[in-house]
Tab-separated table of C-alpha atoms and ligand atoms in Angstrom:
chain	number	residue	atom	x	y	z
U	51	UNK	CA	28.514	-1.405	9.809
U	52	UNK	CA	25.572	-3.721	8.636
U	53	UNK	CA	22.534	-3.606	10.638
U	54	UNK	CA	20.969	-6.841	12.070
U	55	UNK	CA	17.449	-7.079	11.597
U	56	UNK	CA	15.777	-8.254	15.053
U	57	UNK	CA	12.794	-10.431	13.811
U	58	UNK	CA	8.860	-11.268	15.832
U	59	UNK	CA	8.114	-14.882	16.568
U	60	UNK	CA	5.663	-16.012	13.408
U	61	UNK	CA	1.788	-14.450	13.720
U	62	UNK	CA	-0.689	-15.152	11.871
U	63	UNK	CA	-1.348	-11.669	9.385
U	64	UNK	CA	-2.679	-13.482	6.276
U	65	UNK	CA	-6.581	-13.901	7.181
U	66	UNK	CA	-9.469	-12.763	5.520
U	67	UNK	CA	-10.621	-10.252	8.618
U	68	UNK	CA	-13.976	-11.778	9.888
U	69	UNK	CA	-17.022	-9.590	8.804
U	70	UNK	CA	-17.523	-9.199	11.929
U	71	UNK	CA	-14.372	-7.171	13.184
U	72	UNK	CA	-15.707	-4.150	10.382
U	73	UNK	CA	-17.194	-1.656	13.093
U	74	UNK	CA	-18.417	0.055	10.353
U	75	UNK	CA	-20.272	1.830	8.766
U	76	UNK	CA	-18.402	4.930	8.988
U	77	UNK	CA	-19.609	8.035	8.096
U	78	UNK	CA	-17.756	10.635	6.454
U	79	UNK	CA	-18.573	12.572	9.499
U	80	UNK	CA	-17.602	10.274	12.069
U	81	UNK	CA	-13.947	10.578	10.577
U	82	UNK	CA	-13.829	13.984	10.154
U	83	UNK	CA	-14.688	14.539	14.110
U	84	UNK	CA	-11.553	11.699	14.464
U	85	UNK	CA	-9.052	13.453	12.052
U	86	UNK	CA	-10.164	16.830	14.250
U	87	UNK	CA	-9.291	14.835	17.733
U	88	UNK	CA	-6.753	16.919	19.564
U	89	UNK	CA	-3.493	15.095	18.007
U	90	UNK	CA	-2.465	13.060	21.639
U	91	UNK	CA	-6.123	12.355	21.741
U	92	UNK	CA	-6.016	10.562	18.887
U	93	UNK	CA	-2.662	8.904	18.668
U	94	UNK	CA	-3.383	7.483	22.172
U	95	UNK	CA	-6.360	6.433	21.336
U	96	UNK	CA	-5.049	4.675	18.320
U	97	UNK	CA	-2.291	2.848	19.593
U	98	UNK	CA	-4.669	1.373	22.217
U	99	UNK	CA	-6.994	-0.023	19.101
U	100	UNK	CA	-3.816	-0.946	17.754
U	101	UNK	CA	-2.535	-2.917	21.251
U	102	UNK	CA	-5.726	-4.763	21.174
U	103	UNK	CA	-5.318	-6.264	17.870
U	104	UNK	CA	-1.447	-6.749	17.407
U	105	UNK	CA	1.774	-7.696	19.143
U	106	UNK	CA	3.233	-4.280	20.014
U	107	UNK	CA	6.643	-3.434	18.274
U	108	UNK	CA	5.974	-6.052	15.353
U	109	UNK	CA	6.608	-4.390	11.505
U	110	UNK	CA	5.864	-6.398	8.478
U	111	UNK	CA	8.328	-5.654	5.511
U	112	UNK	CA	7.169	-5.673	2.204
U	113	UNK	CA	9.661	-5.340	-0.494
U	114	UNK	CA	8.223	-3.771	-3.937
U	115	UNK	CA	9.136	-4.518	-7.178
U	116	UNK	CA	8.318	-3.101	-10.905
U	117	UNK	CA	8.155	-5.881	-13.069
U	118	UNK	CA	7.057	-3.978	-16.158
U	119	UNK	CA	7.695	0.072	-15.996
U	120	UNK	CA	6.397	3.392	-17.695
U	121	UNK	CA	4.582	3.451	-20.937
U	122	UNK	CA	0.970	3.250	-18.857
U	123	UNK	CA	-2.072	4.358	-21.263
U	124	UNK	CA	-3.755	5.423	-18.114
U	125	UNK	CA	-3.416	9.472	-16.591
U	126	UNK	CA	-3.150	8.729	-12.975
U	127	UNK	CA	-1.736	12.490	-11.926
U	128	UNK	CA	0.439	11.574	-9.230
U	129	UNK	CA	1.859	9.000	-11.216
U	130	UNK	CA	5.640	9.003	-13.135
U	131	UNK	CA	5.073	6.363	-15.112
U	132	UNK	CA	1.977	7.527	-17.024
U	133	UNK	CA	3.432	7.896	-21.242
U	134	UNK	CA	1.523	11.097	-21.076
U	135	UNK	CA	3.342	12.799	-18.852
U	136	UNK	CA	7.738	13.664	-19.217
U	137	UNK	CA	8.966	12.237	-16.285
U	138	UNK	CA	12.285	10.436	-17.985
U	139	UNK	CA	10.809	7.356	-16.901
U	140	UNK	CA	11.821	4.766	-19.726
U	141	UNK	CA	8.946	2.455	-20.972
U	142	UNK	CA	9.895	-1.409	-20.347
U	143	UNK	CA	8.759	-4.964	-21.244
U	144	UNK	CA	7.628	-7.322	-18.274
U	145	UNK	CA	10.555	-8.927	-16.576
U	146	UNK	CA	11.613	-12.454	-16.765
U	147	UNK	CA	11.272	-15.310	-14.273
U	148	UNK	CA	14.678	-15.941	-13.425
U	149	UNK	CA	15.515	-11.794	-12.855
U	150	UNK	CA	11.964	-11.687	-11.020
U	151	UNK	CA	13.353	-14.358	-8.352
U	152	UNK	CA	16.470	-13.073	-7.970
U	153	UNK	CA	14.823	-9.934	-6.498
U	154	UNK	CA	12.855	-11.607	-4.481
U	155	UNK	CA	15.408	-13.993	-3.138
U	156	UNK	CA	17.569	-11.050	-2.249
U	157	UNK	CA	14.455	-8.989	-0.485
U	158	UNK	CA	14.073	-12.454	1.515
U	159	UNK	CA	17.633	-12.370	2.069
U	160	UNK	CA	17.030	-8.818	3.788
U	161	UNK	CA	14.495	-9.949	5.620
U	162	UNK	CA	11.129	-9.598	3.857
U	163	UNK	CA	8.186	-11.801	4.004
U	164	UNK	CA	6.110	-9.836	1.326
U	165	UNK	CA	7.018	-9.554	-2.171
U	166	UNK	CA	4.667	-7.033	-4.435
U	167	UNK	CA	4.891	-6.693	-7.795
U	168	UNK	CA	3.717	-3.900	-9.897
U	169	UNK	CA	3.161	-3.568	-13.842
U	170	UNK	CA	2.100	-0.651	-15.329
U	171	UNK	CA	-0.726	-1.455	-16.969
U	172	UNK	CA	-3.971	0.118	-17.294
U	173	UNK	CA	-5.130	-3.148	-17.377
U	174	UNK	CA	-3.258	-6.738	-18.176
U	175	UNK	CA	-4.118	-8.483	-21.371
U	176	UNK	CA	-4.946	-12.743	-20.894
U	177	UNK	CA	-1.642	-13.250	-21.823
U	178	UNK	CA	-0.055	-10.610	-19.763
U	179	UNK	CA	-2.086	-12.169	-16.678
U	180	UNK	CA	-0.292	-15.903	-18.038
U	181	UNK	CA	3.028	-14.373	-17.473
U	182	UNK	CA	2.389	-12.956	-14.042
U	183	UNK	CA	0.923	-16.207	-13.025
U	184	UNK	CA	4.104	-17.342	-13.528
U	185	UNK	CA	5.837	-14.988	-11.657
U	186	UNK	CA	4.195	-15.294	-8.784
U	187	UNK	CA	4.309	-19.061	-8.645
U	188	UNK	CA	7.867	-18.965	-8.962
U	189	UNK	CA	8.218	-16.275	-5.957
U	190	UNK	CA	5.305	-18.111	-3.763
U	191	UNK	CA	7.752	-20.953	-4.006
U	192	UNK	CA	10.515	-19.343	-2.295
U	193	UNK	CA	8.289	-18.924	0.952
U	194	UNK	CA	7.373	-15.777	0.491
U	195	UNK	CA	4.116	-13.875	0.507
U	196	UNK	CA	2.889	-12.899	-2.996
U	197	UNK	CA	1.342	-9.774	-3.611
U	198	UNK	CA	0.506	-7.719	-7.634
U	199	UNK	CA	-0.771	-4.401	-8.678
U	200	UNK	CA	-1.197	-4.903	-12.312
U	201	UNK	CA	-4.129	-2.223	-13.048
U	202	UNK	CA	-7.888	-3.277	-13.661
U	203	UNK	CA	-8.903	-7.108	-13.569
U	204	UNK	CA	-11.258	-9.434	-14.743
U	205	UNK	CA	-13.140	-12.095	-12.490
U	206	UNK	CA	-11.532	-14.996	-14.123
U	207	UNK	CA	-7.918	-13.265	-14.465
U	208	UNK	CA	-7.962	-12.754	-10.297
U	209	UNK	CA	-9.147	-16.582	-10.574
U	210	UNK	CA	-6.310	-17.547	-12.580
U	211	UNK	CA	-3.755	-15.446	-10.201
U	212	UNK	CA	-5.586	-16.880	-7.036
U	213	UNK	CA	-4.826	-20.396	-8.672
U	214	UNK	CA	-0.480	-19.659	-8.843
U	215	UNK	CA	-0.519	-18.477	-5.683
U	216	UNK	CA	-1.359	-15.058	-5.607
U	217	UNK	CA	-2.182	-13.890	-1.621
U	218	UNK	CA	-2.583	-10.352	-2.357
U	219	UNK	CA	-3.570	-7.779	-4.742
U	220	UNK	CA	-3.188	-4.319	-4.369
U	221	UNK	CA	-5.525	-1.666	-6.219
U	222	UNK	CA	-5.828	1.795	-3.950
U	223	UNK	CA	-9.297	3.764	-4.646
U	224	UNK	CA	-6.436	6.469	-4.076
U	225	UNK	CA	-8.927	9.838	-2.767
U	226	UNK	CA	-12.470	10.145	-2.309
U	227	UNK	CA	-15.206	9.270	-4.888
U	228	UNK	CA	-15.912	13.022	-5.093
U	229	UNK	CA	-12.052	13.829	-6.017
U	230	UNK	CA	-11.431	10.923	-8.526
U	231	UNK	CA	-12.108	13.112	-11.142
U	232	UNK	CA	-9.354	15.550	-10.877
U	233	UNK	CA	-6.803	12.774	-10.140
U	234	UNK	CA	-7.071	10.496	-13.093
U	235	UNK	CA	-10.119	10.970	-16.354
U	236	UNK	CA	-8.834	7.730	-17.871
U	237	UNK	CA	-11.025	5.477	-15.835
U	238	UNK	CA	-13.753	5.589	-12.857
U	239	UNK	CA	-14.260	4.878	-9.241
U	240	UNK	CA	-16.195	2.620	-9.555
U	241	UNK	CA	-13.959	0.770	-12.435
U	242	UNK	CA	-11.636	0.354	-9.165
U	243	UNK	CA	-14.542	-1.070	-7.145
U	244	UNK	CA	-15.275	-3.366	-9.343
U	245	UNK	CA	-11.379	-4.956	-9.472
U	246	UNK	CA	-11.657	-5.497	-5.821
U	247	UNK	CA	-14.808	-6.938	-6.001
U	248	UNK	CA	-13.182	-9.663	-8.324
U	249	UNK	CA	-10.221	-9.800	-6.180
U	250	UNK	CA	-12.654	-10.358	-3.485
U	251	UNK	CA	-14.518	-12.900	-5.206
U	252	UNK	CA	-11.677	-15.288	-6.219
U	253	UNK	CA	-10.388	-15.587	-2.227
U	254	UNK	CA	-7.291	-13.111	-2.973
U	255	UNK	CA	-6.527	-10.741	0.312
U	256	UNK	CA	-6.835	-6.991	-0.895
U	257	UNK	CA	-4.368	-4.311	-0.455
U	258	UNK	CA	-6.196	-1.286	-0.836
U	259	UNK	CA	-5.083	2.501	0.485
U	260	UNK	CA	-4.691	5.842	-0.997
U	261	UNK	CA	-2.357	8.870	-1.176
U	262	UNK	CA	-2.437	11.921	1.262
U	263	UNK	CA	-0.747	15.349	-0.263
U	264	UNK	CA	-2.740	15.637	-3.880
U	265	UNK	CA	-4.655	18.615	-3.051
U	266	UNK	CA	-7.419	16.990	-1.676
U	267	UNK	CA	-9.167	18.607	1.311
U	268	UNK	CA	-9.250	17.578	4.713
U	269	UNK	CA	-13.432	16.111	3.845
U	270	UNK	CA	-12.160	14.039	0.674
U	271	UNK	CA	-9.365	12.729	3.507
U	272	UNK	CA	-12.501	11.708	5.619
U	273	UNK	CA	-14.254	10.246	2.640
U	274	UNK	CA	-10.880	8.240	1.191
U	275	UNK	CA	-11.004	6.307	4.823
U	276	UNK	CA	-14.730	5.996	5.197
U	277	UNK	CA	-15.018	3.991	1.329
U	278	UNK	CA	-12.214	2.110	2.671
U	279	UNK	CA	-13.244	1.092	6.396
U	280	UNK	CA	-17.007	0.348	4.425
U	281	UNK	CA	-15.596	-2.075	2.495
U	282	UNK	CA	-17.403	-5.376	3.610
U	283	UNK	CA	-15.050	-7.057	4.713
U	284	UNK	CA	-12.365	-3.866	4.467
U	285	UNK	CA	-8.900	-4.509	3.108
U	286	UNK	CA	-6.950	-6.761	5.023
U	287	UNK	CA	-3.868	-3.837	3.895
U	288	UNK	CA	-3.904	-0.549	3.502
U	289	UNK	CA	-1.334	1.247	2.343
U	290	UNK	CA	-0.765	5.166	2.940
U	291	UNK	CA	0.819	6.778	0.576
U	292	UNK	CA	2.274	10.566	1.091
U	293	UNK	CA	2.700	11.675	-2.435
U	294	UNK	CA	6.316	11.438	-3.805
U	295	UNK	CA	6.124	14.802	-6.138
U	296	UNK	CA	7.809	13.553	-9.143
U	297	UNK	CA	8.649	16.655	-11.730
U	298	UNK	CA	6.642	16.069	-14.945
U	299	UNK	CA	4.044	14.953	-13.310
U	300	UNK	CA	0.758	17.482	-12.913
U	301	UNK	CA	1.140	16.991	-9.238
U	302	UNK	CA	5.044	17.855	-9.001
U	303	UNK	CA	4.476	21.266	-7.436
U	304	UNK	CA	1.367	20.380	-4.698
U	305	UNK	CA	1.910	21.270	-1.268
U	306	UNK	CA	3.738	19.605	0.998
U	307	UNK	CA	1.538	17.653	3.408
U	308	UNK	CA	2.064	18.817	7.221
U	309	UNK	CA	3.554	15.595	8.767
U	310	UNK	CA	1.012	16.225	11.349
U	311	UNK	CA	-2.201	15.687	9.134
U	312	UNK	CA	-0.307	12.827	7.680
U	313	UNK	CA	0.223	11.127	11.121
U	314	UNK	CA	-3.799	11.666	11.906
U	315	UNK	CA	-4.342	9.459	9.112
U	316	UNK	CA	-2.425	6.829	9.530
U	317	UNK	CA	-4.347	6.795	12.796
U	318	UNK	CA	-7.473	7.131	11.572
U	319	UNK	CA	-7.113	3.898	9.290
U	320	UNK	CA	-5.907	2.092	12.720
U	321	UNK	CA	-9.059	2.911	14.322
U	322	UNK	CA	-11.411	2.235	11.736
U	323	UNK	CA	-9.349	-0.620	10.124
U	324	UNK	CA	-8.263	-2.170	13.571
U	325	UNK	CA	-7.103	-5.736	12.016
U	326	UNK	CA	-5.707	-4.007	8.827
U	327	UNK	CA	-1.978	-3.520	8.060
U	328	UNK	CA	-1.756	-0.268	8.041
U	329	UNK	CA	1.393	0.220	5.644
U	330	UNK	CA	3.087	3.374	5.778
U	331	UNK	CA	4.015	3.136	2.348
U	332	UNK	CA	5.388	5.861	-0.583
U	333	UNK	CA	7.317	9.692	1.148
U	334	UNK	CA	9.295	7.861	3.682
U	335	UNK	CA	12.329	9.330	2.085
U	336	UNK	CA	11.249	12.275	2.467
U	337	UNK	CA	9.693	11.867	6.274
U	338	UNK	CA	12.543	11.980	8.478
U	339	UNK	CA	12.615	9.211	11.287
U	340	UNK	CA	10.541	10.917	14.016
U	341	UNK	CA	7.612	11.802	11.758
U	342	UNK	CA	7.865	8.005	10.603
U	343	UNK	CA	8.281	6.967	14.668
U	344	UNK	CA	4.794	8.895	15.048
U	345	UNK	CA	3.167	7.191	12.288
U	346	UNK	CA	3.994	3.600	14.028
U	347	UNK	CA	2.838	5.232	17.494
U	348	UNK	CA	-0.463	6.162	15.348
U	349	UNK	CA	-0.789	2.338	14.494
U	350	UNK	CA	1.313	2.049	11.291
U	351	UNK	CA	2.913	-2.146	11.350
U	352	UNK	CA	3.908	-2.330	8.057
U	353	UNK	CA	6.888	-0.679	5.399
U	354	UNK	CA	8.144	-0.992	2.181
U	355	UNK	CA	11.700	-2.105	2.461
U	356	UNK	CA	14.233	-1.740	0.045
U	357	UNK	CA	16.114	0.910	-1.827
U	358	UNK	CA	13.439	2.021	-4.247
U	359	UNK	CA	9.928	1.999	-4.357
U	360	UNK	CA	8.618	1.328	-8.103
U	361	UNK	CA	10.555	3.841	-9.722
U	362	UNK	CA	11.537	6.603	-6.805
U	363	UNK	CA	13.218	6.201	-4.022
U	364	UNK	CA	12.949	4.494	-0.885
U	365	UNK	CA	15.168	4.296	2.409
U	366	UNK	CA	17.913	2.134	2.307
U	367	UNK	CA	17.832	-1.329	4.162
U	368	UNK	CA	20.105	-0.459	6.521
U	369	UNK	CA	18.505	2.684	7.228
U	370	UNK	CA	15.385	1.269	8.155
U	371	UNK	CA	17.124	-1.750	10.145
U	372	UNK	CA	19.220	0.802	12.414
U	373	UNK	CA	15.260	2.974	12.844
U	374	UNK	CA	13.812	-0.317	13.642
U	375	UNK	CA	16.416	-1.139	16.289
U	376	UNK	CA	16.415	2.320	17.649
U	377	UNK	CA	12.826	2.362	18.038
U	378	UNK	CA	12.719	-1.737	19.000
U	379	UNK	CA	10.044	-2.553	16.618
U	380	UNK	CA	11.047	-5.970	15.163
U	381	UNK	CA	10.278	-7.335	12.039
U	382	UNK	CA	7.672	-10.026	11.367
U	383	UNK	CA	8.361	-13.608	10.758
U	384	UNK	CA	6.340	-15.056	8.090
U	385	UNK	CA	2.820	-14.937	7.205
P	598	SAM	N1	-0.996	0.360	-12.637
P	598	SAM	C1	-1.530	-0.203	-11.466
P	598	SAM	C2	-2.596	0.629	-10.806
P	598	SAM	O1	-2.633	1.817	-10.958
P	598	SAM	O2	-3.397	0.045	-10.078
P	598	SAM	C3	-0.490	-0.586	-10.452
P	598	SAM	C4	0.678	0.314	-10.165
P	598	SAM	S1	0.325	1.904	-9.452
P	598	SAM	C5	1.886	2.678	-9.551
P	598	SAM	C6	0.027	1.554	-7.735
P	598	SAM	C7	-0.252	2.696	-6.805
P	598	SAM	O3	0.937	3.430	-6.536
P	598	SAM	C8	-1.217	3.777	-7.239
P	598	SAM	O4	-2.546	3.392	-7.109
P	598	SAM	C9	-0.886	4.902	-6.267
P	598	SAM	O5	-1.662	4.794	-5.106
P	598	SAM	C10	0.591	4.648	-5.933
P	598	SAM	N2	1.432	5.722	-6.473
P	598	SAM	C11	1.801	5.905	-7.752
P	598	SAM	N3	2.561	7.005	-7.896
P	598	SAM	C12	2.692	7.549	-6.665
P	598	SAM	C13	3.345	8.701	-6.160
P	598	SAM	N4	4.010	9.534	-6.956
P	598	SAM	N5	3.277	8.962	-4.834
P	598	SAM	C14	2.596	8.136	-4.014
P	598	SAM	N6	1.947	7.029	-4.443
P	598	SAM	C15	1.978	6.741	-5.746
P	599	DTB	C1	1.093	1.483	-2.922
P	599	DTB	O1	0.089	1.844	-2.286
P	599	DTB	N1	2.213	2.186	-3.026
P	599	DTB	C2	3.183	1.490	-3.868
P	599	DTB	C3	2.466	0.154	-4.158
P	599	DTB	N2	1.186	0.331	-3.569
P	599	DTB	C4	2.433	-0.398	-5.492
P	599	DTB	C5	3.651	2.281	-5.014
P	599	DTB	C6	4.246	3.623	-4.642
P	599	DTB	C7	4.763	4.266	-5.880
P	599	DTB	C8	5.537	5.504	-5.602
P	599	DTB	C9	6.063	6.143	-6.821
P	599	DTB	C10	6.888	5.228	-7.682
P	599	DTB	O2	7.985	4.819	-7.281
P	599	DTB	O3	6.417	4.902	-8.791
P	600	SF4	FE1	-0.637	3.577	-14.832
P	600	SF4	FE2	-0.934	2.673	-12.338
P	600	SF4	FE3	0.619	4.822	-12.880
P	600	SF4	FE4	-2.004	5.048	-13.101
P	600	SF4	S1	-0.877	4.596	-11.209
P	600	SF4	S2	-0.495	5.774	-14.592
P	600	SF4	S3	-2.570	3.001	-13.836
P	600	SF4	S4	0.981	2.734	-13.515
């Protein structure tokens, strides 16, 4: 049997958060001593940040998709679609239009309001950035929010993407400053700072988050969340990631991340990020429903929905409809 999806009455999400809503600055030590809180401590105490700023039970669903797979120049170590690494992922060329808005039709059709999509690139050529223009005119016009990740960009490409529509662009700093280096040598921190300063700078809403489960330590945890909560103004997303361990990859065989940690910080981006959606985004698959009920107790309002992810998997739809129902969160309206 299908699952209904129960839907919110329409809030506003897509604002620029006010400057004045960042509580920051956060030190590094600050979040540490909140990642250490006995774990009720801090999941009650999150949930109440999260009460004050949100309708209780309401999930945005944000449906991804890859418009132009594999064949990335870049060395990202977590990543399966990096050339470098064997990962059977097939290099493609960027989809067209009309195939592009059938996806997104049908993810609106399911229910989504967000639409993402992501290129592998380490960064998109003029003409590249042309072609996505297009793309997400054609999906802003079905009603839906538009969101890219296409890799490093230039001021006047995020102008040219804020002028077809674009609402959001997502570009995660990923791990702590201090880690960067053992994650990906193929470009810098602050090569990432800089995109989201011209994201910032042509009026496009940033998506910005990281992944838990690369090796990091608990301290480069603490130092992911403070660079993000400092942002001025921080991200108005921010998307978790647990790491999906795909084979080939130099991070296939990490540890597992206790479900635990990864609950603390989804919590800890609540609380420091209090008018952020806090996606919990990639390793829902492999998360099992009550360590994904705990992550919306710790403040998570916001999924990816739909069968795959860019090129894993991803719950089904009518998985996540019948956890939604069980758990009476309801999806959001519209932006
Ligand atoms: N090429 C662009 C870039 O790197 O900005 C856009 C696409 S890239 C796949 C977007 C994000 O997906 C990465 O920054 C990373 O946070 C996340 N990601 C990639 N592979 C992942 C994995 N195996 N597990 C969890 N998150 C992953
Ligand atoms: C984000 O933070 N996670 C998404 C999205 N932004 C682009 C990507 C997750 C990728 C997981 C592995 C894959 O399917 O490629
Ligand atoms: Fe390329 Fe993005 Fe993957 Fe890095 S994360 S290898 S930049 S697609």
């Amino acid at each position: 049997m299908t699952a209904t999806l129960e839907k919110t009455q329409p809030v506003t999400l897509h604002r620029t958060v006010p400057p004045a809503a960042a509580p920051g600055p956060w030190s590094v030590q600050a979040i540490q001593a909140l990642l250490e809180l006995p774990f009720m401590d801090l999941v009650y105490k999150a949930q109440t940040v999260h009460r004050e700023h949100f309708p209780a039970g309401d999930i945005e669903l944000a449906t991804l998709l890859s418009v132009k797979t594999g064949g990335c120049p870049e060395n990202c170590g977590y990543c399966p679609q990096a050339a470098e690494f064997d990962t059977g992922v097939e290099a493609g060329k960027l989809m067209a239009v009309d195939e592009v808005l059938r996806a997104a039709q049908a993810a609106k059709d399911a229910g989504a309001t967000r639409f993402c999509m992501g290129a592998a690139w380490r960064a998109p050529k003029d003409r590249d950035v042309e072609k996505v223009a297009e793309l997400v005119a054609a999906v802003k016009g079905l009603g839906l929010q538009t969101c890219a990740t296409l890799g490093m960009l230039e001021p006047q490409q995020a102008t040219q993407l804020k002028a077809a529509g674009l609402d959001y662009y997502n570009h995660n700093l990923d791990t702590a400053p201090e880690y960067y280096a053992d994650v990906v040598s193929t470009r810098t921190y602050q090569d990432r700072l800089d995109t989201l300063a011209s994201v910032r700078s042509a009026g496009i809403s940033v998506c910005c988050g990281g992944i838990v489960g690369m090796g990091e330590t608990p301290v480069h945890r603490a130092g992911l969340i403070a660079q993000l909560a400092n942002l001025d103004p921080y991200p108005e997303s921010v998307p978790i990631n647990s790491l999906v361990r795909v084979p080939g990859t130099p991070m296939a065989d990490a540890d597992p991340v206790d479900p635990f940690d990864f609950v603390r910080m989804i919590a800890v981006a609540r609380i420091t990020m209090p008018k952020a959606r806090v996606r919990l985004s990639a390793g829902r698959q492999q998360m099992g429903d009550a360590v994904q009920a705990l992550c919306f107790l710790a403040g998570a309002n916001s999924i990816f929905y739909g069968d795959k992810l860019l090129v894993t998997g991803n719950p089904d739809a009518d998985a996540d409809t019948r956890l939604l129902q069980t758990l009476g969160l309801k999806a959001s309206m519209a932006a």
